Coordinates of C-alpha atoms in Angstrom, one line a residue:
M1205 CA -40.5 249.6 370.6
L1206 CA -43.6 248.4 372.5
K1207 CA -45.8 249.9 369.8
K1208 CA -43.8 248.0 367.1
Q1209 CA -44.2 244.7 369.1
K1210 CA -48.0 245.2 369.3
I1211 CA -48.2 245.8 365.5
I1212 CA -46.3 242.6 364.8
L1213 CA -48.5 240.6 367.3
F1214 CA -51.6 242.0 365.6
L1215 CA -50.4 240.9 362.2
V1216 CA -49.5 237.4 363.5
V1217 CA -53.0 237.0 365.1
S1218 CA -54.6 238.2 361.9
L1219 CA -52.8 235.8 359.7
I1220 CA -53.5 232.9 362.0
S1221 CA -57.2 233.8 362.2
L1222 CA -57.4 234.1 358.5
S1223 CA -55.8 230.7 358.0
F1224 CA -58.4 229.2 360.3
L1225 CA -61.3 230.7 358.5
L1226 CA -60.0 229.6 355.2
G1227 CA -59.7 226.0 356.5
Y1228 CA -55.9 225.7 355.9
G1229 CA -53.7 223.3 357.7
E1230 CA -53.4 219.6 358.6
K1231 CA -55.7 218.5 361.4
T1232 CA -53.6 217.0 364.2
E1233 CA -54.0 215.8 367.8
G1234 CA -54.0 218.3 370.7
A1235 CA -52.2 218.7 373.9
Y1236 CA -53.1 219.9 377.4
V1237 CA -51.3 222.9 378.9
T1238 CA -51.8 224.5 382.2
R1239 CA -50.9 228.1 382.9
E1240 CA -51.6 230.0 386.0
N1241 CA -52.4 233.6 385.3
C1242 CA -55.0 235.9 386.6
Y1243 CA -55.9 236.8 383.0
W1244 CA -55.9 233.3 381.7
I1245 CA -59.3 232.5 380.1
Y1246 CA -58.4 230.0 377.3
A1247 CA -56.4 226.8 377.6
C1248 CA -54.7 225.5 374.5
D1249 CA -56.1 222.1 373.7
I1250 CA -56.3 221.1 370.1
K1251 CA -54.1 222.6 367.4
W1252 CA -54.2 222.8 363.6
C1253 CA -51.2 223.7 361.5
R1254 CA -51.2 224.8 357.9
S1255 CA -48.6 223.3 355.6
G1256 CA -45.9 226.0 355.1
Y1257 CA -46.8 227.7 358.3
P1258 CA -45.8 225.2 360.9
N1259 CA -45.5 227.8 363.6
L1260 CA -48.8 229.5 363.0
C1261 CA -51.3 227.5 365.0
A1262 CA -54.7 228.1 366.5
D1263 CA -56.4 226.1 369.1
C1264 CA -59.6 225.4 370.9
G1265 CA -59.2 224.7 374.6
G1266 CA -61.1 224.0 377.7
G1267 CA -62.7 220.8 376.4
D1268 CA -66.1 222.5 375.9
C1269 CA -66.0 223.6 372.3
Q1270 CA -69.4 223.6 370.6
R1271 CA -70.3 223.3 366.9
S1272 CA -71.8 226.6 366.0
G1273 CA -72.6 227.3 369.6
C1274 CA -72.4 231.0 369.0
G1275 CA -73.8 231.0 365.6
G1276 CA -70.6 230.2 363.8
P1277 CA -70.4 228.8 360.3
A1278 CA -71.1 225.1 359.7
G1279 CA -67.9 223.0 359.8
F1280 CA -66.3 225.1 362.5
Y1281 CA -66.0 224.8 366.3
T1282 CA -67.1 227.9 368.2
K1283 CA -65.7 228.6 371.6
V1284 CA -67.7 230.8 374.0
Y1285 CA -65.3 232.9 376.0
Q1286 CA -66.0 234.8 379.1
N1287 CA -64.3 238.1 378.8
S1288 CA -63.0 238.8 382.3
C1289 CA -62.0 242.2 381.2
T1290 CA -65.4 243.5 380.6
G1291 CA -67.7 240.7 381.8
S1292 CA -69.0 240.1 378.3
Q1293 CA -68.8 237.1 376.1
Y1294 CA -67.5 236.7 372.6
C1295 CA -67.0 233.8 370.1
V1296 CA -64.1 232.5 368.2
N1297 CA -64.8 230.1 365.3
M1298 CA -62.2 227.4 364.4
P1299 CA -62.2 224.6 361.8
L1300 CA -63.3 221.2 363.0
P1301 CA -60.5 219.0 364.5
S1302 CA -59.5 215.5 363.6
L1303 CA -57.4 213.7 366.2
G1304 CA -55.9 211.2 363.8
T1305 CA -52.1 212.1 364.1
R1306 CA -49.7 213.7 366.6
S1307 CA -48.5 217.2 365.8
T1308 CA -45.0 218.6 365.9
C1309 CA -46.4 222.0 366.2
Y1310 CA -46.9 223.0 369.8
Y1311 CA -47.8 226.7 369.8
I1312 CA -49.9 227.8 372.6
S1313 CA -52.3 230.7 372.5
Y1314 CA -53.9 232.4 375.4
W1315 CA -55.5 235.7 376.2
Y1316 CA -54.8 238.5 378.7
C1317 CA -56.4 241.8 379.3
S1318 CA -55.1 245.1 378.3
G1319 CA -57.3 247.4 380.0
S1320 CA -60.8 246.3 378.9
T1321 CA -59.5 244.7 375.7
P1322 CA -58.5 241.0 375.5
V1323 CA -55.2 240.5 373.8
A1324 CA -54.0 237.3 372.2
V1325 CA -50.6 236.0 373.3
W1326 CA -48.7 233.3 371.4
G1327 CA -46.1 231.2 373.0
S1328 CA -43.8 228.6 371.6
V1329 CA -43.0 225.3 373.2
S1330 CA -39.7 223.9 371.9
G1331 CA -39.1 220.3 371.2
S1332 CA -40.1 217.8 368.5
S1333 CA -42.6 216.0 370.6
C1334 CA -44.9 216.6 373.5
S1335 CA -43.8 214.7 376.5
D1336 CA -43.6 215.1 380.2
A1337 CA -39.9 214.9 380.1
G1338 CA -39.3 217.4 377.4
Q1339 CA -42.3 219.6 378.2
P1340 CA -43.6 218.9 381.7
N1341 CA -46.5 221.2 381.2
C1342 CA -47.6 219.6 377.9
C1343 CA -49.7 216.4 378.0
S1344 CA -50.6 214.5 374.8
V1345 CA -53.6 212.5 374.0
S1346 CA -52.8 208.8 374.3
S1347 CA -56.2 207.1 373.6
W1348 CA -59.7 207.6 372.3
S1349 CA -62.9 205.8 373.0
P1350 CA -64.4 205.0 370.6
D1351 CA -62.1 205.4 367.6
P1352 CA -62.7 209.0 366.5
S1353 CA -62.7 208.0 362.8
T1354 CA -66.0 206.2 363.5
V1355 CA -67.7 209.0 365.5
C1356 CA -70.2 211.1 363.6
S1357 CA -70.1 214.9 363.9
G1358 CA -71.6 216.1 367.2
T1359 CA -71.4 212.7 368.8
P1360 CA -69.3 212.7 372.1
F1361 CA -66.3 210.4 372.7
T1362 CA -63.7 210.3 375.5
Q1363 CA -60.0 211.5 375.2
T1364 CA -57.5 210.2 377.7
S1365 CA -54.0 211.9 378.0
N1366 CA -50.8 210.4 379.0
C1367 CA -51.1 212.6 382.1
G1368 CA -54.1 210.6 383.1
N1369 CA -56.5 213.4 382.4
T1370 CA -59.8 212.7 380.5
R1371 CA -62.2 215.0 378.7
T1372 CA -65.2 214.7 376.4
A1373 CA -64.6 215.5 372.7
Y1374 CA -67.0 215.4 369.7
G1375 CA -66.6 213.5 366.4
S1376 CA -66.3 215.2 363.0
K1377 CA -67.3 212.3 360.7
T1378 CA -70.2 213.2 358.4
C1379 CA -72.5 210.1 358.6
C1380 CA -75.9 211.5 357.6
V1381 CA -77.8 214.6 358.2
A1382 CA -81.2 214.4 359.8
G1383 CA -84.0 215.9 357.8
Y1384 CA -86.1 215.0 354.7
G1385 CA -84.3 215.2 351.4
N1386 CA -80.8 215.6 352.8
S1387 CA -77.9 213.5 351.5
C1388 CA -75.6 210.9 352.9
T1389 CA -72.0 211.7 352.1
S1390 CA -70.2 208.7 353.6
A1391 CA -71.2 205.1 353.6
A1392 CA -74.8 204.1 353.5
N1393 CA -77.5 206.1 355.1
V1394 CA -78.6 204.5 358.3
C1395 CA -82.1 204.4 357.0
G1396 CA -81.0 202.3 354.0
Q1397 CA -80.4 205.1 351.5
T1398 CA -77.2 206.3 349.8
N1399 CA -76.7 209.8 348.6
T1400 CA -79.8 212.0 348.1
G1401 CA -83.0 210.1 348.7
T1402 CA -86.5 210.3 349.9
I1403 CA -86.0 208.6 353.2
Q1404 CA -85.8 210.8 356.2
C1405 CA -83.4 210.0 359.1
N1406 CA -85.1 210.4 362.5
G1407 CA -82.7 211.2 365.3
S1408 CA -78.9 211.4 365.4
C1409 CA -76.7 209.8 362.8
S1410 CA -74.3 207.0 363.5
A1411 CA -71.7 205.2 361.5
A1412 CA -73.2 201.9 362.6
T1413 CA -76.8 201.2 361.6
P1414 CA -79.0 202.2 364.5
P1415 CA -82.4 200.6 365.3
N1416 CA -84.8 201.1 362.5
S1417 CA -87.0 203.0 364.8
N1418 CA -84.7 205.9 364.1
C1419 CA -85.9 205.9 360.5
L1420 CA -88.9 207.7 358.9
Y1421 CA -90.4 206.6 355.6
T1422 CA -92.6 208.4 353.1
V1423 CA -96.0 206.8 352.4
S1424 CA -97.2 208.3 349.2
T1425 CA -100.8 208.2 348.0
V1426 CA -102.4 207.9 344.6
G1427 CA -106.1 208.6 344.0
G1428 CA -108.3 208.7 340.9
A1429 CA -111.5 209.9 339.4
G1430 CA -114.6 209.0 341.4
G1431 CA -113.3 209.9 344.9
T1432 CA -110.6 211.2 347.1
I1433 CA -107.9 210.0 349.5
S1434 CA -107.3 212.2 352.5
S1435 CA -103.6 213.0 352.2
A1436 CA -101.1 213.3 349.4
S1437 CA -98.3 211.7 351.4
R1438 CA -97.3 211.1 355.0
T1439 CA -94.0 210.5 356.9
V1440 CA -94.2 207.4 359.1
S1441 CA -91.7 206.0 361.7
Y1442 CA -90.4 202.5 361.1
G1443 CA -92.9 199.8 362.3
N1444 CA -95.8 202.2 362.7
T1445 CA -98.9 202.3 360.6
A1446 CA -100.7 205.1 358.7
T1447 CA -104.4 205.7 358.2
F1448 CA -106.1 207.5 355.3
T1449 CA -109.7 208.4 354.7
I1450 CA -111.0 207.3 351.3
T1451 CA -114.2 209.0 350.2
S1452 CA -116.1 207.8 347.1
N1453 CA -118.3 210.1 345.0
A1454 CA -121.9 209.2 344.6
G1455 CA -122.2 206.1 342.4
Y1456 CA -118.7 205.0 342.9
L1457 CA -117.1 202.1 344.9
A1458 CA -113.7 202.5 346.5
S1459 CA -111.0 199.9 346.8
A1460 CA -107.4 200.3 348.0
S1461 CA -104.1 198.5 347.8
G1462 CA -100.5 199.0 348.7
C1463 CA -98.4 199.2 351.9
G1464 CA -100.0 195.9 353.1
G1465 CA -103.1 197.7 354.2
T1466 CA -106.8 196.9 354.7
L1467 CA -109.9 199.0 353.9
A1468 CA -112.6 199.1 356.6
G1469 CA -115.5 201.3 355.6
T1470 CA -113.8 204.6 354.6
T1471 CA -110.6 204.0 356.6
Y1472 CA -107.5 202.5 354.9
T1473 CA -104.9 201.4 357.4
T1474 CA -101.4 200.4 356.2
G1475 CA -99.4 197.5 357.6
A1476 CA -96.3 198.2 359.6
I1477 CA -94.1 200.5 357.5
T1478 CA -90.6 199.2 356.8
S1479 CA -89.9 201.0 353.6
V1480 CA -91.2 203.7 351.3
C1481 CA -94.5 202.6 349.7
T1482 CA -97.6 203.9 347.9
A1483 CA -101.2 203.5 349.0
T1484 CA -103.4 203.5 346.0
A1485 CA -107.2 204.3 346.0
T1486 CA -109.2 203.1 343.1
F1487 CA -112.8 204.2 342.4
T1488 CA -115.0 202.3 340.1
A1489 CA -118.5 203.1 339.1
K1490 CA -121.0 201.0 341.0
T1491 CA -123.1 198.6 338.9
L1492 CA -126.8 197.6 339.3
S1493 CA -128.6 194.9 337.3
V1494 CA -131.8 192.9 337.6
S1495 CA -133.0 189.7 336.1
L1496 CA -136.7 188.9 335.9
S1497 CA -138.1 185.4 335.7
V1498 CA -141.8 184.5 335.2
A1499 CA -143.4 181.2 336.1
P1500 CA -145.5 180.1 334.3
S1501 CA -144.8 182.3 331.2
S1502 CA -147.9 181.0 329.3
G1503 CA -151.2 179.3 330.0
N1504 CA -154.9 179.6 329.9
S1505 CA -156.8 182.4 331.5
P1506 CA -157.2 183.1 334.3
L1507 CA -153.4 182.7 334.6
T1508 CA -151.5 183.5 337.8
A1509 CA -147.8 184.2 337.0
T1510 CA -145.2 184.8 339.7
L1511 CA -142.6 187.4 338.8
T1512 CA -139.3 187.0 340.6
A1513 CA -136.6 189.8 340.4
T1514 CA -133.0 189.0 341.3
V1515 CA -130.6 191.9 341.8
A1516 CA -126.9 191.9 341.1
G1517 CA -124.0 194.4 340.9
T1518 CA -121.8 196.4 343.2
A1519 CA -124.4 198.9 344.4
Q1520 CA -125.1 198.7 348.1
G1521 CA -127.9 199.4 350.5
T1522 CA -131.6 198.5 350.5
I1523 CA -133.5 198.0 347.3
N1524 CA -136.7 199.5 345.9
Y1525 CA -138.7 197.0 343.7
T1526 CA -141.4 198.2 341.4
F1527 CA -143.4 195.6 339.4
Y1528 CA -145.7 196.1 336.4
C1529 CA -147.8 193.3 335.1
N1530 CA -148.0 194.8 331.6
R1531 CA -145.6 197.6 330.7
D1532 CA -143.9 197.3 327.3
D1533 CA -141.2 200.0 327.4
D1534 CA -137.5 200.1 328.3
G1535 CA -137.6 203.1 330.6
T1536 CA -136.6 203.1 334.2
N1537 CA -138.9 206.0 335.3
I1538 CA -141.3 205.0 338.1
T1539 CA -145.0 205.5 337.1
L1540 CA -147.8 205.1 339.5
P1541 CA -149.9 203.2 340.2
A1542 CA -147.7 200.2 339.9
D1543 CA -148.9 196.6 340.3
G1544 CA -146.4 195.9 343.0
K1545 CA -144.2 198.3 345.2
Y1546 CA -141.7 196.9 347.6
D1547 CA -139.4 199.7 349.0
G1548 CA -136.4 199.4 351.4
Q1549 CA -136.0 195.7 351.0
P1550 CA -132.6 194.2 352.2
A1551 CA -132.9 191.0 350.1
T1552 CA -131.6 190.8 346.6
T1553 CA -134.7 188.8 345.4
Q1554 CA -138.4 189.8 345.5
A1555 CA -141.5 188.1 344.1
H1556 CA -144.9 189.5 343.0
D1557 CA -147.9 187.7 341.5
C1558 CA -149.8 189.0 338.4
V1559 CA -153.2 187.6 337.5
Y1560 CA -154.2 187.6 333.8
S1561 CA -157.9 187.0 333.4
I1562 CA -158.2 187.5 329.6
A1563 CA -156.3 186.1 326.7
G1564 CA -153.5 188.0 325.1
T1565 CA -149.7 188.8 325.1
F1566 CA -148.4 190.8 328.1
S1567 CA -145.1 192.4 329.1
P1568 CA -144.4 192.1 332.9
K1569 CA -141.6 194.4 334.0
V1570 CA -139.6 195.3 337.1
I1571 CA -137.6 198.4 337.9
V1572 CA -135.0 198.4 340.8
E1573 CA -133.4 201.3 342.6
R1574 CA -130.4 201.0 344.9
D1575 CA -127.6 203.3 346.2
N1576 CA -127.3 207.0 345.6
G1577 CA -125.9 208.0 342.2
V1578 CA -126.4 204.5 340.7
P1579 CA -128.7 204.4 337.6
S1580 CA -131.8 202.3 338.1
A1581 CA -132.0 198.9 336.3
T1582 CA -134.9 197.2 334.6
D1583 CA -135.9 193.9 333.0
K1584 CA -139.0 192.6 331.3
K1585 CA -140.4 189.4 330.0
T1586 CA -143.3 188.1 327.9
V1587 CA -146.4 186.3 329.1
T1588 CA -148.8 184.6 326.7
V1589 CA -152.3 184.0 328.0
F1590 CA -154.7 181.8 326.1
S1591 CA -158.5 181.8 326.6
Q1592 CA -159.9 178.8 328.2
P1593 CA -160.8 176.2 325.7
P1594 CA -164.4 176.0 324.6
T1595 CA -166.4 172.9 324.3
A1596 CA -169.5 171.5 322.5
I1597 CA -172.5 170.1 324.2
N1598 CA -175.9 168.6 323.2
L1599 CA -174.5 166.7 320.3
S1600 CA -177.2 165.1 318.1
I1601 CA -177.7 163.5 314.7
T1602 CA -180.7 164.0 312.4
P1603 CA -181.1 161.2 309.8
P1604 CA -182.6 162.0 306.4
N1605 CA -186.1 160.9 305.0
Y1606 CA -185.0 157.6 303.7
C1607 CA -188.2 157.4 301.5
V1608 CA -186.8 160.2 299.4
A1609 CA -183.0 160.2 300.1
G1610 CA -180.1 157.8 300.7
P1611 CA -177.9 157.5 303.8
A1612 CA -176.9 160.9 305.2
A1613 CA -176.9 162.8 308.5
T1614 CA -177.1 166.3 309.9
F1615 CA -174.8 166.8 313.0
S1616 CA -175.8 169.5 315.5
W1617 CA -174.3 170.9 318.8
T1618 CA -174.4 173.8 321.2
F1619 CA -171.2 175.9 321.6
S1620 CA -170.0 176.5 325.2
D1621 CA -167.1 178.6 326.5
P1622 CA -166.1 179.4 330.2
D1623 CA -164.7 182.8 329.1
A1624 CA -167.6 185.2 329.2
G1625 CA -168.4 186.8 325.9
D1626 CA -166.5 184.3 323.8
T1627 CA -168.3 183.0 320.7
Q1628 CA -167.8 180.2 318.3
G1629 CA -165.3 181.1 315.6
A1630 CA -164.9 177.7 313.8
Y1631 CA -165.7 174.0 313.8
Q1632 CA -164.5 170.7 312.4
V1633 CA -166.5 167.5 311.9
Q1634 CA -165.1 164.1 311.3
V1635 CA -167.0 160.9 310.5
A1636 CA -165.4 157.5 310.4
T1637 CA -166.2 153.8 310.3
N1638 CA -163.8 153.2 313.3
P1639 CA -163.8 154.9 316.6
G1640 CA -160.1 155.8 316.3
F1641 CA -160.7 157.9 313.3
S1642 CA -157.6 156.5 311.6
G1643 CA -156.7 155.3 308.2
P1644 CA -159.1 155.0 305.4
G1645 CA -162.0 154.6 307.8
T1646 CA -162.4 158.4 308.0
V1647 CA -165.0 159.1 305.4
I1648 CA -165.8 162.7 306.2
D1649 CA -163.4 165.5 307.4
S1650 CA -164.8 168.9 307.1
G1651 CA -161.5 170.6 308.0
K1652 CA -161.6 173.8 310.0
V1653 CA -164.6 175.7 308.9
S1654 CA -164.7 179.3 310.0
S1655 CA -168.3 179.6 310.9
A1656 CA -170.6 180.3 313.8
S1657 CA -173.0 177.6 312.6
N1658 CA -174.0 174.9 315.0
S1659 CA -174.8 172.2 312.5
Y1660 CA -173.1 170.3 309.6
A1661 CA -174.9 168.1 307.0
T1662 CA -173.3 165.5 304.9
I1663 CA -173.9 165.4 301.2
S1664 CA -175.6 162.4 299.5
G1665 CA -173.6 159.5 298.3
I1666 CA -170.9 159.4 300.9
L1667 CA -172.5 157.3 303.6
A1668 CA -173.5 153.7 302.8
Y1669 CA -176.4 151.5 303.8
N1670 CA -176.0 148.9 306.5
D1671 CA -172.9 150.6 308.2
T1672 CA -172.0 152.0 311.6
Y1673 CA -170.4 155.4 311.8
Y1674 CA -168.6 157.4 314.5
W1675 CA -168.4 161.1 314.6
R1676 CA -166.6 163.8 316.6
L1677 CA -166.5 167.6 316.8
M1678 CA -163.9 170.3 317.6
V1679 CA -164.8 173.9 318.0
W1680 CA -162.8 177.2 318.3
D1681 CA -163.7 180.3 320.1
D1682 CA -163.2 183.8 318.6
N1683 CA -159.7 183.9 320.2
N1684 CA -158.8 180.9 318.0
T1685 CA -158.7 178.7 321.1
A1686 CA -159.6 175.2 320.2
S1687 CA -161.5 172.7 322.2
S1688 CA -160.5 169.1 322.5
W1689 CA -162.4 166.5 320.3
V1690 CA -165.9 165.9 321.5
A1691 CA -167.4 162.6 320.5
G1692 CA -171.0 162.2 319.4
S1693 CA -173.1 159.1 319.5
S1694 CA -172.4 156.5 316.9
F1695 CA -175.2 155.8 314.4
T1696 CA -176.0 153.0 311.9
T1697 CA -177.5 153.5 308.5
P1698 CA -180.5 151.3 307.4
K1699 CA -179.9 147.8 306.1
H1700 CA -181.1 148.8 302.7
A1701 CA -183.2 151.4 301.0
Y1702 CA -186.7 152.1 302.2
P1703 CA -189.6 150.9 300.0
T1704 CA -190.7 153.3 297.3
A1705 CA -194.5 153.5 297.2
D1706 CA -196.3 153.8 293.9
F1707 CA -199.6 152.7 292.4
S1708 CA -201.9 153.2 289.4
W1709 CA -205.7 153.0 288.9
A1710 CA -208.2 152.4 286.2
P1711 CA -210.2 153.9 284.8
L1712 CA -208.0 156.9 285.0
Y1713 CA -211.0 159.3 285.2
P1714 CA -213.7 157.4 286.9
S1715 CA -217.2 158.7 287.4
V1716 CA -219.1 158.8 290.6
N1717 CA -220.1 155.3 291.8
E1718 CA -218.0 153.8 289.0
T1719 CA -215.8 150.9 290.1
V1720 CA -212.1 151.8 290.2
L1721 CA -209.2 149.3 290.5
F1722 CA -206.1 150.5 292.3
V1723 CA -202.9 148.5 291.5
D1724 CA -199.8 148.5 293.8
Q1725 CA -196.6 149.3 291.9
S1726 CA -194.3 149.9 294.9
T1727 CA -190.6 148.8 295.0
V1728 CA -188.8 147.2 297.9
F1729 CA -184.9 146.7 298.3
G1730 CA -182.3 144.6 299.8
G1731 CA -184.1 141.3 299.2
A1732 CA -187.1 142.4 301.2
I1733 CA -190.7 141.7 300.1
K1734 CA -193.8 143.7 300.6
S1735 CA -195.5 142.8 303.8
A1736 CA -198.2 145.4 304.3
W1737 CA -200.3 148.0 302.5
S1738 CA -202.3 150.8 303.9
W1739 CA -204.6 152.6 301.5
T1740 CA -206.7 155.7 302.2
F1741 CA -209.4 156.9 299.8
Q1742 CA -211.0 160.3 300.0
D1743 CA -214.8 160.0 299.8
G1744 CA -214.3 156.4 298.7
S1745 CA -216.0 153.3 299.4
P1746 CA -214.3 151.7 301.1
A1747 CA -212.5 154.6 302.7
S1748 CA -209.4 152.5 303.4
S1749 CA -208.0 149.1 302.5
A1750 CA -205.1 146.8 303.4
Q1751 CA -205.3 144.9 300.1
P1752 CA -202.5 145.1 297.6
D1753 CA -204.9 146.0 294.8
P1754 CA -208.2 147.3 296.3
I1755 CA -211.4 148.1 294.3
V1756 CA -213.1 151.4 295.3
E1757 CA -216.0 153.6 294.2
F1758 CA -216.0 157.3 294.7
L1759 CA -219.2 158.7 296.1
S1760 CA -218.9 162.2 294.7
N1761 CA -217.3 163.9 291.9
G1762 CA -214.2 166.2 292.1
T1763 CA -210.5 165.7 293.0
K1764 CA -209.9 162.9 295.4
Q1765 CA -206.7 162.1 297.4
V1766 CA -205.5 158.5 297.4
V1767 CA -202.6 157.6 299.9
L1768 CA -200.5 154.4 299.9
Q1769 CA -198.1 153.4 302.7
I1770 CA -196.0 150.3 302.0
T1771 CA -194.1 148.2 304.5
D1772 CA -191.4 145.7 303.5
S1773 CA -190.5 142.5 305.2
D1774 CA -187.7 144.2 307.2
G1775 CA -190.3 146.6 308.7
F1776 CA -189.1 149.6 306.7
V1777 CA -192.1 151.9 306.2
C1778 CA -191.7 154.5 303.6
S1779 CA -193.5 157.8 303.8
S1780 CA -196.9 157.7 302.2
L1781 CA -197.4 158.4 298.6
N1782 CA -200.2 160.8 297.9
K1783 CA -201.8 161.0 294.5
T1784 CA -204.9 162.8 293.1
A1785 CA -207.7 161.1 291.2
G1786 CA -210.3 163.1 289.3
V1787 CA -213.9 161.8 289.6
R1788 CA -216.5 162.8 287.1
L1789 CA -220.2 163.2 287.4
P1790 CA -222.1 160.0 287.5
L1791 CA -222.7 158.3 284.1
P1792 CA -226.3 158.7 282.8
N1793 CA -228.7 155.9 283.3
W1794 CA -229.3 154.1 280.1
K1795 CA -232.7 152.6 279.4
E1796 CA -233.1 150.3 276.5
V1797 CA -236.1 151.1 274.5
A1798 CA -237.5 148.7 272.0
P1799 CA -237.4 149.9 268.6

């Protein structure tokens, strides 16, 4: 009979344990029961009953149940029991309780020792309710603080029985689960997320929203070509900041945005984190440019031109400036010697003077270098240098022989140029009747004559008698640089033509000692009259005469020179006229003889 009872008891215990492990039964409130027994190691405390099996209950007693304390499955309470039979411990796993309703099932379970083996004993408490009157050893829970329906799993709360006893129990409400990527299965996650999200709860969960300091937020990062950001992402507590190191590749410039941060050097510090956010690092290629100005950009040699380079762009650091006074290429390679080298300069402007001593067109250039990995920049300009203007000195006028030609002039000068080696390449002569050389008063304009000649003669028939003329000269050097106008002295042509000397004689072929009559046949002009004569006779007698028509005898035979110079009443003296008279031998003496 005893053996049969043990088998029945084993089956009951097995069925009850199986129902617990499968999670059957309505969750009800518990009761306190006190039993004095030397083998008593487990006090019934909270019971669960499965629908259809009202008398099969399991319980967890002692007030010190722990969730998975002995490694039990999630969702179960695990009780650690001290086996007084053997001195060892063992665990019993039971479903989580809910103290929401009173139970009409008051089975009590306890253990006793059978030798060294604990044996479960099930006892029944009759009655439809748990009360001191009906069941003096059974106390029911009368109050909870706080309301168990609001207490998250693992969070303690206080149970008070109608017997005046209190104990600590633990909530079963699933509020949220700490840990990145877990889900919230009831209400809103305390960190502001519902269901599965990317916000991590930090600390225990609560039905009410705890301080935000219990929340962790993911700060993601985004980088790009041209550099790196130190971390892919980082989890940051509410209100804290995060720092990232941003490293640019050579030739790139970093900027950052997002999460309310600021970039100082290579460190990006976010603002206070209150939500998930992304810190973005952007890398842009650094730029470098230079603008060159020249003042003056043209002028006469020697010309001093100031080159000024102005640097712009996002490149950083000191600057190397290299100047060339004449380098006509677009390259950025540094060739030495350079005309100006200024390395390690902090300023973004730099000047250099170039001196151009000869005429020509030149290409001043600057090359700038700045920052590692940034291409050099260059700019160039054009400078035009003219030779210094030449001039003309020693201007003079040579009049014609007015006895044989009309009004005319030959203008002469000496070319002068301050540029060593320059020679005359051209000239221009203007002659006018007014000093302003304007209007119809300009009677001669040679135009630009490409010639190295230092004189210019007018042709006959252009200038008039009795007029005043002005003349000026411009010369060009062999670089085609012109002088300014150089004025010569004015000149006045004669009042009229000079006398034209002429005479005749008879006999045309005189003999020695024969009387010869010379007759003046000169012509005067402009209303003038003849005022003086000057005769010269070679081997004549007389040898000279001031008479208009002198009588002369030649003292020897042969060719004789006779010269007449005539002066008119205006004092114009024409050049002497020279004629040749042939003188024969003397005539024979005739002696008359009487027949």
